[in-house]
Amino acid sequence: MDSNQIQPRLGNTGFIIFLALLSAFVPLSTDLYLPALPEMTHFFAVPEIIMNLTLILFFIFYSIATLFWGPLSDRYGRRPILLVGLTIYLIASILCGLADSATQIIIFRILQACGGGVATTVATAVIKDVFVGRKQETTLAVVQSMVVISPAVAPVIGSLLLTFISWRGIFFAQALLGLTVVLGALIFKETHQPEHATVSLLRSFGRLGVLLKAPGFSALLMVFSTMSIISLGFISSSSYIFQNTFHLSSELFSLFFAFNAIGMLLGPLIYIPLSKYVDRFVIIYSCFLITIVSGILVLVFGVGGPILFAITEFPATLASSAIRPPGTYLVLKQQENDNGSASSLYSAGGTIMGSIGMVVVSLAEAYPVQAIALINVVIGAICWLGLWLSLKGFKRQIKV
């Protein structure tokens, strides 16, 4: 389907950029202020675990919020729900920049998460609304490849901002991002016409339970959500590993982080042409194996310094991002009508699992490099086994 016809005001390129910005909300809401975390910890005179709550609670409440925004967008349409959620995000970002205590910034980050939860959920649902088959999978890959540019760029921008302004300016920059996407939402043309407007709101939320009862959907949801433990565990611990463990400046940290983020960028870009010639399940299983090998390399060599850690962690970031397009496609393919609810569950599942990874590395703050290594090995093995068992046990229920 021609997206120029669907979005006459945005056009094809503008439509893809808009979807990418929506999907990038989570990494931009975290990575942009990662270089400022040590400074904020010192500014508020609190332990690292307290300041890490601004990350951990963000992802927890973000995952809860996605469970509401998806069904609401199915019932009321994508555009009005987008405008409500993005406005909340915009206001919360400004409040974060004005916070004068660790407690306040934690509360405002929770509010920011609640509003930002609308973005990824609706972006994924819109792609499912508009595209089908191979076009849907390649669009997911293109959007996600654009999305993962943000982890490479955001820490660099954050470090640059910190040379001119304090950490507060980081959150005002997020507010500017929120304003930009709100303006995009204003000219966005609705892609979903609700068919059950008379259905009660409670019944709309009940669709989440219906989807979870589908064996194929739940099995694949669990497998591909679990992979988020790897990516978010690394993201949340990276600033402390490079700046505290390896004693790098915030500027050098941003460069090392950008190197690993290149792996996140290349993953979907490599998947698109490779999937033309190689079965997607072969690619997925190979990515699980690469993640395991990367974890072993980090455990053996990664403690030797920032360069060795970045190099040995690179395969894991590449593999985990390459899995995202086929994983998202396979999960959404298990249902046909509840695009918003399915996107909610997928976003929530990944965020909840990612939060677990963040908690694990926070508790292992004395040995963060070893924690990242073990996460890569264990999660890679669990997901490999989980997918194999799912395809074997629910072969008739899973659409491929």
Tab-separated table of C-alpha atoms in Angstrom:
chain	number	residue	atom	x	y	z
A	1	MET	CA	0.000	0.000	0.000
A	2	ASP	CA	1.338	3.471	-0.907
A	3	SER	CA	1.923	5.428	2.296
A	4	ASN	CA	1.818	8.686	0.282
A	5	GLN	CA	-1.885	7.981	-0.195
A	6	ILE	CA	-2.320	7.054	3.455
A	7	GLN	CA	-0.419	10.110	4.731
A	8	PRO	CA	-0.780	12.850	2.074
A	9	ARG	CA	0.527	15.532	4.435
A	10	LEU	CA	3.496	13.549	5.722
A	11	GLY	CA	4.354	11.700	2.516
A	12	ASN	CA	6.312	8.442	2.370
A	13	THR	CA	9.607	9.749	3.775
A	14	GLY	CA	7.946	11.926	6.386
A	15	PHE	CA	5.739	9.028	7.459
A	16	ILE	CA	8.732	6.718	8.021
A	17	ILE	CA	10.651	9.446	9.886
A	18	PHE	CA	7.607	10.113	12.062
A	19	LEU	CA	7.300	6.402	12.918
A	20	ALA	CA	11.028	6.253	13.655
A	21	LEU	CA	10.807	9.234	16.016
A	22	LEU	CA	7.896	7.624	17.828
A	23	SER	CA	9.754	4.337	18.150
A	24	ALA	CA	12.903	6.160	19.294
A	25	PHE	CA	11.204	7.699	22.317
A	26	VAL	CA	12.459	5.087	24.760
A	27	PRO	CA	16.152	5.141	23.745
A	28	LEU	CA	16.124	8.931	23.467
A	29	SER	CA	14.475	9.205	26.882
A	30	THR	CA	17.265	7.131	28.421
A	31	ASP	CA	20.435	7.438	26.355
A	32	LEU	CA	20.367	11.225	26.064
A	33	TYR	CA	20.924	11.602	29.804
A	34	LEU	CA	23.131	8.551	30.413
A	35	PRO	CA	26.327	10.664	30.431
A	36	ALA	CA	24.744	12.856	33.121
A	37	LEU	CA	23.898	10.000	35.515
A	38	PRO	CA	27.170	10.165	37.501
A	39	GLU	CA	26.848	13.976	37.710
A	40	MET	CA	23.219	13.715	38.854
A	41	THR	CA	24.195	11.111	41.450
A	42	HIS	CA	26.776	13.537	42.839
A	43	PHE	CA	24.446	16.558	42.552
A	44	PHE	CA	21.678	14.936	44.604
A	45	ALA	CA	24.186	13.167	46.913
A	46	VAL	CA	22.453	9.789	46.634
A	47	PRO	CA	23.732	6.228	46.022
A	48	GLU	CA	23.959	4.976	42.430
A	49	ILE	CA	21.039	2.584	42.974
A	50	ILE	CA	18.774	5.536	43.881
A	51	MET	CA	19.630	7.439	40.717
A	52	ASN	CA	19.286	4.226	38.715
A	53	LEU	CA	15.642	4.235	39.835
A	54	THR	CA	15.127	7.007	37.266
A	55	LEU	CA	15.906	4.325	34.679
A	56	ILE	CA	14.408	1.267	36.334
A	57	LEU	CA	11.091	2.881	37.315
A	58	PHE	CA	10.885	4.590	33.933
A	59	PHE	CA	10.874	1.220	32.208
A	60	ILE	CA	8.511	-0.376	34.718
A	61	PHE	CA	5.883	2.347	34.391
A	62	TYR	CA	6.501	2.613	30.666
A	63	SER	CA	5.605	-1.074	30.340
A	64	ILE	CA	2.463	-0.590	32.450
A	65	ALA	CA	1.437	2.443	30.385
A	66	THR	CA	1.765	0.589	27.082
A	67	LEU	CA	-0.860	-1.888	28.295
A	68	PHE	CA	-3.344	0.988	28.464
A	69	TRP	CA	-2.408	2.973	25.361
A	70	GLY	CA	-2.698	0.031	22.946
A	71	PRO	CA	-6.303	-0.961	23.723
A	72	LEU	CA	-7.251	2.722	23.955
A	73	SER	CA	-5.864	3.308	20.452
A	74	ASP	CA	-7.848	0.307	19.178
A	75	ARG	CA	-11.026	1.782	20.642
A	76	TYR	CA	-10.587	5.527	19.996
A	77	GLY	CA	-8.072	5.635	17.128
A	78	ARG	CA	-4.300	6.156	16.945
A	79	ARG	CA	-4.163	9.950	16.509
A	80	PRO	CA	-6.157	11.204	19.557
A	81	ILE	CA	-4.402	8.760	21.870
A	82	LEU	CA	-1.027	9.847	20.481
A	83	LEU	CA	-1.781	13.501	21.184
A	84	VAL	CA	-2.799	12.807	24.791
A	85	GLY	CA	0.225	10.657	25.612
A	86	LEU	CA	2.778	12.867	23.890
A	87	THR	CA	1.462	15.965	25.657
A	88	ILE	CA	1.935	14.213	29.017
A	89	TYR	CA	5.493	13.329	27.980
A	90	LEU	CA	6.205	16.938	26.999
A	91	ILE	CA	5.001	18.346	30.323
A	92	ALA	CA	6.850	15.675	32.330
A	93	SER	CA	10.122	16.401	30.508
A	94	ILE	CA	9.900	20.070	31.508
A	95	LEU	CA	9.190	19.076	35.126
A	96	CYS	CA	12.253	16.781	35.128
A	97	GLY	CA	14.388	19.747	34.132
A	98	LEU	CA	12.952	21.783	37.005
A	99	ALA	CA	13.288	19.073	39.699
A	100	ASP	CA	15.248	19.994	42.826
A	101	SER	CA	15.445	16.586	44.545
A	102	ALA	CA	16.064	12.971	43.608
A	103	THR	CA	12.531	12.112	44.712
A	104	GLN	CA	11.023	14.708	42.411
A	105	ILE	CA	13.005	13.615	39.394
A	106	ILE	CA	12.039	9.979	40.014
A	107	ILE	CA	8.350	10.974	40.166
A	108	PHE	CA	8.556	13.117	37.032
A	109	ARG	CA	10.423	10.354	35.182
A	110	ILE	CA	7.521	8.036	36.041
A	111	LEU	CA	5.106	10.592	34.564
A	112	GLN	CA	7.366	10.885	31.532
A	113	ALA	CA	7.258	7.104	31.136
A	114	CYS	CA	3.468	7.032	31.334
A	115	GLY	CA	3.171	9.540	28.501
A	116	GLY	CA	6.022	8.153	26.406
A	117	GLY	CA	4.513	4.674	26.526
A	118	VAL	CA	2.052	5.719	23.835
A	119	ALA	CA	4.747	6.283	21.224
A	120	THR	CA	6.277	2.862	20.599
A	121	THR	CA	2.946	1.080	20.996
A	122	VAL	CA	1.104	3.227	18.469
A	123	ALA	CA	4.054	3.303	16.032
A	124	THR	CA	4.123	-0.511	15.883
A	125	ALA	CA	0.332	-0.689	15.570
A	126	VAL	CA	0.370	1.849	12.721
A	127	ILE	CA	2.919	-0.240	10.790
A	128	LYS	CA	0.641	-3.259	11.245
A	129	ASP	CA	-2.347	-1.122	10.142
A	130	VAL	CA	-0.693	0.011	6.934
A	131	PHE	CA	1.634	-2.731	5.699
A	132	VAL	CA	1.365	-6.498	5.243
A	133	GLY	CA	3.725	-9.414	4.578
A	134	ARG	CA	7.288	-8.735	3.450
A	135	LYS	CA	6.618	-4.986	3.263
A	136	GLN	CA	5.597	-4.987	6.913
A	137	GLU	CA	8.757	-6.821	7.975
A	138	THR	CA	11.078	-4.589	5.937
A	139	THR	CA	9.337	-1.443	7.201
A	140	LEU	CA	9.829	-2.655	10.764
A	141	ALA	CA	13.509	-3.213	9.981
A	142	VAL	CA	13.930	0.217	8.354
A	143	VAL	CA	12.179	2.026	11.202
A	144	GLN	CA	14.117	0.118	13.841
A	145	SER	CA	17.416	0.727	12.063
A	146	MET	CA	16.642	4.446	12.168
A	147	VAL	CA	15.607	4.086	15.792
A	148	VAL	CA	18.889	2.586	16.904
A	149	ILE	CA	20.792	5.544	15.476
A	150	SER	CA	19.531	7.354	18.588
A	151	PRO	CA	21.647	5.290	21.034
A	152	ALA	CA	24.711	6.259	18.986
A	153	VAL	CA	23.821	9.934	18.689
A	154	ALA	CA	22.055	10.610	22.004
A	155	PRO	CA	25.023	10.083	24.387
A	156	VAL	CA	27.228	12.216	22.118
A	157	ILE	CA	24.626	14.997	22.134
A	158	GLY	CA	24.174	14.554	25.883
A	159	SER	CA	27.925	14.840	26.520
A	160	LEU	CA	28.104	17.879	24.235
A	161	LEU	CA	25.241	19.544	26.088
A	162	LEU	CA	26.956	18.859	29.411
A	163	THR	CA	29.939	20.941	28.305
A	164	PHE	CA	27.678	23.992	28.016
A	165	ILE	CA	24.804	23.388	30.420
A	166	SER	CA	23.947	21.243	33.426
A	167	TRP	CA	22.009	17.992	33.387
A	168	ARG	CA	18.769	19.998	33.481
A	169	GLY	CA	19.263	21.007	29.867
A	170	ILE	CA	19.159	17.331	28.882
A	171	PHE	CA	15.535	17.118	29.955
A	172	PHE	CA	14.636	20.371	28.228
A	173	ALA	CA	16.101	18.810	25.073
A	174	GLN	CA	13.742	15.855	25.609
A	175	ALA	CA	10.885	18.345	25.943
A	176	LEU	CA	11.868	19.811	22.571
A	177	LEU	CA	11.773	16.296	21.110
A	178	GLY	CA	8.314	15.827	22.613
A	179	LEU	CA	7.110	19.075	21.079
A	180	THR	CA	8.427	18.018	17.663
A	181	VAL	CA	6.516	14.733	17.730
A	182	VAL	CA	3.350	16.434	19.023
A	183	LEU	CA	3.469	18.668	15.941
A	184	GLY	CA	3.926	15.558	13.794
A	185	ALA	CA	0.924	13.928	15.434
A	186	LEU	CA	-1.179	16.981	14.615
A	187	ILE	CA	-0.702	16.445	10.854
A	188	PHE	CA	-0.754	12.652	11.082
A	189	LYS	CA	-3.789	11.120	9.350
A	190	GLU	CA	-5.653	8.382	11.231
A	191	THR	CA	-4.804	4.825	10.070
A	192	HIS	CA	-7.313	2.926	12.194
A	193	GLN	CA	-11.056	3.451	12.222
A	194	PRO	CA	-12.457	1.891	15.416
A	195	GLU	CA	-15.041	-0.750	14.650
A	196	HIS	CA	-16.197	-1.337	18.212
A	197	ALA	CA	-16.694	2.158	19.605
A	198	THR	CA	-19.754	0.955	21.498
A	199	VAL	CA	-17.801	-1.804	23.249
A	200	SER	CA	-17.116	-1.014	26.909
A	201	LEU	CA	-13.640	0.161	27.867
A	202	LEU	CA	-13.245	-2.777	30.224
A	203	ARG	CA	-13.973	-5.191	27.390
A	204	SER	CA	-11.400	-3.404	25.224
A	205	PHE	CA	-8.754	-4.064	27.869
A	206	GLY	CA	-10.011	-7.641	28.018
A	207	ARG	CA	-8.530	-8.180	24.553
A	208	LEU	CA	-5.129	-8.286	26.243
A	209	GLY	CA	-6.181	-11.438	28.062
A	210	VAL	CA	-7.577	-12.969	24.897
A	211	LEU	CA	-4.241	-12.508	23.148
A	212	LEU	CA	-2.284	-13.912	26.084
A	213	LYS	CA	-4.403	-17.062	25.998
A	214	ALA	CA	-3.264	-17.761	22.420
A	215	PRO	CA	-0.367	-20.260	22.808
A	216	GLY	CA	1.545	-19.164	19.721
A	217	PHE	CA	1.355	-15.476	20.557
A	218	SER	CA	2.344	-15.931	24.219
A	219	ALA	CA	5.231	-18.285	23.440
A	220	LEU	CA	6.852	-15.980	20.886
A	221	LEU	CA	6.103	-12.928	23.038
A	222	MET	CA	8.039	-14.468	25.921
A	223	VAL	CA	11.017	-15.488	23.773
A	224	PHE	CA	11.558	-12.204	21.961
A	225	SER	CA	10.744	-10.035	24.991
A	226	THR	CA	13.409	-11.835	27.009
A	227	MET	CA	16.093	-10.643	24.577
A	228	SER	CA	15.526	-7.112	25.893
A	229	ILE	CA	17.345	-8.127	29.080
A	230	ILE	CA	20.558	-8.078	27.048
A	231	SER	CA	20.148	-4.683	25.392
A	232	LEU	CA	18.706	-2.754	28.343
A	233	GLY	CA	21.094	-4.375	30.807
A	234	PHE	CA	23.993	-3.036	28.739
A	235	ILE	CA	22.412	0.401	28.228
A	236	SER	CA	21.717	0.968	31.928
A	237	SER	CA	25.183	-0.127	33.081
A	238	SER	CA	27.296	1.318	30.256
A	239	SER	CA	27.888	4.757	31.776
A	240	TYR	CA	29.075	3.231	35.068
A	241	ILE	CA	31.233	0.597	33.324
A	242	PHE	CA	33.035	3.079	31.098
A	243	GLN	CA	33.188	6.023	33.510
A	244	ASN	CA	33.528	4.374	36.921
A	245	THR	CA	35.082	0.974	36.203
A	246	PHE	CA	37.354	2.093	33.336
A	247	HIS	CA	37.620	5.752	34.495
A	248	LEU	CA	36.751	7.406	31.187
A	249	SER	CA	35.378	10.935	30.804
A	250	SER	CA	31.777	11.461	29.745
A	251	GLU	CA	33.036	12.493	26.280
A	252	LEU	CA	35.038	9.276	25.837
A	253	PHE	CA	32.137	7.254	27.225
A	254	SER	CA	29.856	8.641	24.526
A	255	LEU	CA	32.334	7.558	21.827
A	256	PHE	CA	32.657	4.020	23.194
A	257	PHE	CA	28.902	3.779	23.620
A	258	ALA	CA	28.452	5.025	20.052
A	259	PHE	CA	30.732	2.235	18.826
A	260	ASN	CA	28.504	-0.401	20.400
A	261	ALA	CA	25.420	1.429	19.181
A	262	ILE	CA	26.708	0.979	15.630
A	263	GLY	CA	26.028	-2.716	16.198
A	264	MET	CA	22.437	-1.836	17.077
A	265	LEU	CA	22.205	0.162	13.844
A	266	LEU	CA	23.742	-2.498	11.614
A	267	GLY	CA	21.596	-5.358	12.948
A	268	PRO	CA	18.314	-4.473	11.167
A	269	LEU	CA	20.199	-3.181	8.103
A	270	ILE	CA	22.007	-6.513	7.748
A	271	TYR	CA	18.806	-8.460	8.345
A	272	ILE	CA	16.904	-6.848	5.437
A	273	PRO	CA	19.099	-8.143	2.560
A	274	LEU	CA	20.134	-11.324	4.384
A	275	SER	CA	16.516	-12.404	4.892
A	276	LYS	CA	16.031	-12.515	1.116
A	277	TYR	CA	18.357	-15.510	0.908
A	278	VAL	CA	18.398	-17.041	4.397
A	279	ASP	CA	15.395	-18.329	6.329
A	280	ARG	CA	14.487	-15.950	9.154
A	281	PHE	CA	14.649	-18.725	11.749
A	282	VAL	CA	18.200	-19.593	10.707
A	283	ILE	CA	19.108	-15.936	11.228
A	284	ILE	CA	17.370	-15.823	14.615
A	285	TYR	CA	19.030	-18.984	15.926
A	286	SER	CA	22.400	-17.716	14.676
A	287	CYS	CA	21.884	-14.451	16.550
A	288	PHE	CA	21.190	-16.356	19.766
A	289	LEU	CA	24.445	-18.259	19.270
A	290	ILE	CA	26.410	-15.072	18.530
A	291	THR	CA	25.068	-13.559	21.766
A	292	ILE	CA	26.291	-16.558	23.762
A	293	VAL	CA	29.759	-16.424	22.163
A	294	SER	CA	29.933	-12.669	22.790
A	295	GLY	CA	29.174	-13.227	26.471
A	296	ILE	CA	31.998	-15.748	26.764
A	297	LEU	CA	34.413	-13.318	25.091
A	298	VAL	CA	33.370	-10.499	27.443
A	299	LEU	CA	33.890	-12.773	30.450
A	300	VAL	CA	37.365	-13.798	29.299
A	301	PHE	CA	38.691	-10.584	27.735
A	302	GLY	CA	36.222	-7.760	28.503
A	303	VAL	CA	37.612	-6.968	31.945
A	304	GLY	CA	40.941	-6.026	30.338
A	305	GLY	CA	39.901	-2.477	29.482
A	306	PRO	CA	37.323	-0.324	27.705
A	307	ILE	CA	38.512	-1.236	24.197
A	308	LEU	CA	38.392	-4.985	24.851
A	309	PHE	CA	35.006	-4.668	26.543
A	310	ALA	CA	33.531	-2.640	23.660
A	311	ILE	CA	34.869	-5.041	21.031
A	312	THR	CA	33.715	-8.228	22.773
A	313	GLU	CA	30.271	-6.751	23.553
A	314	PHE	CA	29.784	-5.583	19.956
A	315	PRO	CA	28.559	-8.970	18.586
A	316	ALA	CA	25.855	-9.124	21.273
A	317	THR	CA	24.536	-5.646	20.449
A	318	LEU	CA	24.577	-6.525	16.739
A	319	ALA	CA	22.770	-9.841	17.229
A	320	SER	CA	20.148	-8.557	19.668
A	321	SER	CA	19.156	-5.737	17.304
A	322	ALA	CA	19.087	-8.013	14.234
A	323	ILE	CA	16.480	-10.165	15.987
A	324	ARG	CA	14.092	-7.248	16.515
A	325	PRO	CA	12.502	-7.009	13.018
A	326	PRO	CA	11.740	-10.733	12.583
A	327	GLY	CA	10.782	-11.053	16.251
A	328	THR	CA	8.305	-8.169	16.071
A	329	TYR	CA	6.921	-9.444	12.779
A	330	LEU	CA	6.412	-12.985	14.083
A	331	VAL	CA	4.719	-11.850	17.298
A	332	LEU	CA	2.315	-9.486	15.502
A	333	LYS	CA	1.597	-12.091	12.824
A	334	GLN	CA	-0.056	-14.321	15.435
A	335	GLN	CA	-3.142	-12.044	15.451
A	336	GLU	CA	-5.017	-10.069	12.814
A	337	ASN	CA	-7.367	-7.559	14.421
A	338	ASP	CA	-6.068	-6.255	17.765
A	339	ASN	CA	-2.993	-4.402	16.511
A	340	GLY	CA	-2.920	-1.900	19.365
A	341	SER	CA	-3.370	-4.524	22.084
A	342	ALA	CA	-0.762	-6.815	20.515
A	343	SER	CA	1.693	-3.916	20.232
A	344	SER	CA	1.013	-3.057	23.874
A	345	LEU	CA	1.849	-6.546	25.055
A	346	TYR	CA	4.969	-6.700	22.912
A	347	SER	CA	6.211	-3.312	24.144
A	348	ALA	CA	5.348	-4.124	27.751
A	349	GLY	CA	6.955	-7.552	27.584
A	350	GLY	CA	10.226	-6.181	26.252
A	351	THR	CA	10.284	-3.355	28.758
A	352	ILE	CA	9.511	-5.579	31.750
A	353	MET	CA	12.245	-8.009	30.751
A	354	GLY	CA	14.622	-5.125	30.100
A	355	SER	CA	13.903	-3.783	33.577
A	356	ILE	CA	14.916	-7.143	35.012
A	357	GLY	CA	18.239	-6.792	33.226
A	358	MET	CA	18.681	-3.307	34.660
A	359	VAL	CA	17.988	-4.539	38.184
A	360	VAL	CA	20.455	-7.412	37.789
A	361	VAL	CA	23.327	-5.168	36.685
A	362	SER	CA	22.472	-2.631	39.403
A	363	LEU	CA	22.683	-5.322	42.090
A	364	ALA	CA	25.972	-6.509	40.604
A	365	GLU	CA	27.502	-3.006	40.552
A	366	ALA	CA	30.781	-4.329	41.995
A	367	TYR	CA	31.223	-6.633	38.972
A	368	PRO	CA	29.286	-4.968	36.105
A	369	VAL	CA	31.382	-6.378	33.254
A	370	GLN	CA	31.003	-9.946	34.518
A	371	ALA	CA	27.263	-9.350	34.979
A	372	ILE	CA	26.891	-8.261	31.339
A	373	ALA	CA	28.841	-11.323	30.201
A	374	LEU	CA	26.688	-13.761	32.167
A	375	ILE	CA	23.496	-12.075	30.961
A	376	ASN	CA	24.584	-12.540	27.340
A	377	VAL	CA	25.361	-16.227	27.837
A	378	VAL	CA	22.340	-17.153	29.952
A	379	ILE	CA	19.714	-15.148	28.045
A	380	GLY	CA	21.063	-16.229	24.663
A	381	ALA	CA	20.792	-19.885	25.712
A	382	ILE	CA	17.332	-19.459	27.268
A	383	CYS	CA	15.943	-17.763	24.165
A	384	TRP	CA	17.461	-20.354	21.813
A	385	LEU	CA	15.897	-23.162	23.827
A	386	GLY	CA	12.629	-21.260	24.295
A	387	LEU	CA	12.138	-20.676	20.573
A	388	TRP	CA	12.977	-24.291	19.735
A	389	LEU	CA	10.493	-25.588	22.313
A	390	SER	CA	7.817	-23.103	21.152
A	391	LEU	CA	8.077	-24.135	17.511
A	392	LYS	CA	8.089	-27.793	18.473
A	393	GLY	CA	5.259	-27.630	21.003
A	394	PHE	CA	2.971	-25.100	19.255
A	395	LYS	CA	3.789	-25.870	15.643
A	396	ARG	CA	0.141	-25.766	14.518
A	397	GLN	CA	-0.690	-22.602	16.461
A	398	ILE	CA	2.266	-20.502	15.278
A	399	LYS	CA	1.992	-18.664	11.966
A	400	VAL	CA	5.310	-18.286	10.182
